[in-house]
Structures are given as structure tokens and as C-alpha cells.
């Protein structure tokens, strides 16, 4: 790659791959019975989905990321924000404000309790997330086709 245009084309193609990875990963849930494995699969899918929307570093375009506002229809905006919040506050970081931990017996040296998303809520997120990925992927293919 020797131009910004080529780099943007490649970035769009990589984003399509990330969305395809998210879809394929979520489809693995159907065959799983172990809740721990289900959680791992969902977390992996969320990371794949979020990758295009987080800052990525290029050689010519110093900061690359997809514009969610131009790619996501209004009916999916809340779902997109929910997924990105899970990625940012639950999966990629240990945000105390999200987990809301409480000291047991209100003292140091004892265990803690905390808020975590329910597995069933995360599982129910899978089909809307697949639908959203398919929509965004279609929009990105339109962008990519303009280069050809």
C-alpha cells in the first residue's frame, strides 16, 4: 500500500472480515452447552464487532475507524451502543462504574459482589448483532465497490 486511498480500501476490507468473524463466532453458540464456553464465544464476537469502530492505526491515515453514524440505521443504534458498552466496560476493561462492586461485610479482606451481565441477556443479543453485522457489512461492500 502506498496511498491513503489504498489503505482505506484495505481497512474497509478488514472491517468486513471482522464483521464476518463476529457472525461466524455467534453461530457457534448453537452447538454449545457449557455456559463458560458460551460466554467466551460471545465476548470474542463482541470484540470482533467493535474492532472497526475503535481507533485503528494506519501508515498513511494515522487514525482509521468506521463512522457508526453513517453505517448504522436508527433501529440498531441502541443495540450498537449496548454492544460497544459491553466491549469497553466489561470485556476490554475492568470499569468499576460498570461492575458496581460491593465489599462484603463492608470491609477490606472479605470478598466482593458485583454486577455482571446475565448470560441469557448476552445470548439474546446474538441474533440482533448478527443482523446488525450483516447490514454494516453490506454498507461496507458498497464502499469497497466504489474503488473497483
XYZ file of C-alpha atoms in Angstrom:
148
model
C 0.000 0.000 0.000
C 1.438 3.298 -0.989
C -1.508 5.716 -0.776
C -4.205 6.781 1.655
C -6.830 5.543 -0.786
C -5.374 2.030 -0.934
C -5.048 1.947 2.830
C -8.701 2.984 3.252
C -9.759 0.267 0.810
C -7.767 -2.347 2.762
C -9.173 -1.078 6.061
C -12.736 -1.414 4.744
C -11.997 -4.972 3.621
C -10.527 -5.805 7.043
C -13.655 -4.408 8.704
C -15.818 -6.655 6.528
C -13.707 -9.594 7.719
C -14.177 -8.534 11.346
C -17.954 -8.487 10.887
C -17.901 -11.870 9.155
C -15.845 -13.211 12.073
C -18.440 -11.874 14.522
C -21.269 -13.601 12.630
C -19.406 -16.913 12.364
C -18.455 -16.789 16.040
C -22.026 -16.139 17.189
C -23.267 -19.049 15.091
C -21.068 -21.325 17.209
C -23.429 -20.745 20.151
C -25.999 -23.175 18.723
C -23.818 -26.200 19.402
C -22.599 -25.239 22.862
C -23.965 -26.435 26.179
C -21.257 -25.163 28.548
C -22.095 -21.689 29.883
C -18.430 -20.781 30.293
C -17.752 -21.513 26.630
C -20.854 -19.562 25.612
C -19.551 -16.516 27.474
C -16.134 -16.825 25.815
C -17.752 -17.073 22.372
C -19.948 -14.034 22.985
C -17.033 -11.970 24.278
C -14.982 -12.893 21.215
C -17.838 -11.927 18.900
C -18.280 -8.558 20.623
C -14.570 -7.793 20.263
C -14.733 -8.657 16.547
C -17.803 -6.463 16.085
C -16.275 -3.488 17.893
C -12.903 -3.562 16.112
C -13.993 -1.452 13.084
C -15.452 1.250 15.338
C -12.442 1.668 17.616
C -9.388 3.674 16.611
C -7.020 1.692 14.402
C -3.631 2.955 13.288
C -2.550 3.103 9.676
C 0.551 4.154 7.869
C -0.959 6.942 5.757
C -4.224 7.503 7.605
C -2.919 7.869 11.143
C -6.295 7.038 12.666
C -8.758 4.720 10.989
C -12.228 3.817 12.225
C -15.655 3.360 10.734
C -18.239 6.081 11.216
C -21.068 4.375 13.110
C -23.479 7.233 12.373
C -23.236 6.674 8.629
C -23.390 2.860 8.782
C -25.955 2.028 11.456
C -29.668 2.597 10.877
C -31.664 4.190 13.674
C -33.375 0.921 14.637
C -29.964 -0.547 15.565
C -28.323 2.464 17.258
C -29.288 1.431 20.804
C -28.071 -2.142 20.188
C -24.775 -0.814 18.792
C -24.264 1.342 21.900
C -25.095 -1.599 24.180
C -22.537 -3.825 22.442
C -19.873 -1.131 22.499
C -20.522 -0.530 26.205
C -20.075 -4.246 26.917
C -16.825 -4.199 24.966
C -15.465 -1.038 26.577
C -16.558 -1.513 30.173
C -16.952 -5.261 30.698
C -14.708 -7.109 28.229
C -11.743 -4.866 27.435
C -11.566 -3.002 30.747
C -12.416 -3.508 34.390
C -14.606 -0.446 34.863
C -15.715 -0.176 38.456
C -18.561 2.131 37.429
C -19.999 -0.640 35.215
C -19.418 -3.569 37.571
C -20.539 -1.661 40.675
C -18.604 -3.870 43.128
C -19.542 -4.001 46.789
C -17.314 -5.101 49.644
C -18.896 -7.956 51.560
C -19.219 -7.056 55.240
C -18.171 -3.560 54.113
C -14.536 -4.252 54.926
C -11.253 -4.979 53.203
C -10.146 -8.593 53.350
C -13.548 -10.051 52.537
C -14.972 -10.962 49.147
C -16.761 -8.652 46.764
C -20.037 -8.869 44.944
C -20.586 -7.150 41.600
C -22.960 -6.592 38.742
C -22.239 -8.574 35.590
C -24.447 -9.010 32.544
C -26.658 -12.093 32.674
C -25.538 -14.789 30.243
C -29.064 -15.104 28.859
C -29.135 -11.364 28.087
C -25.865 -11.731 26.184
C -27.176 -14.772 24.302
C -30.335 -12.868 23.341
C -28.086 -10.166 21.922
C -26.663 -12.599 19.359
C -29.368 -12.515 16.650
C -29.751 -8.715 16.644
C -25.966 -8.478 16.499
C -25.844 -10.861 13.528
C -28.496 -8.743 11.772
C -26.542 -5.579 12.518
C -23.290 -7.104 11.242
C -24.972 -8.176 8.024
C -26.333 -4.661 7.469
C -22.991 -2.952 8.138
C -21.156 -5.500 6.024
C -23.485 -4.695 3.092
C -22.840 -0.978 3.532
C -19.084 -1.563 3.584
C -19.259 -3.664 0.406
C -20.898 -0.658 -1.262
C -17.957 1.497 -0.134
C -15.471 -1.096 -1.350
C -17.149 -1.433 -4.754
C -16.539 2.272 -5.410
C -12.807 1.540 -5.526
C -13.218 -1.066 -8.247
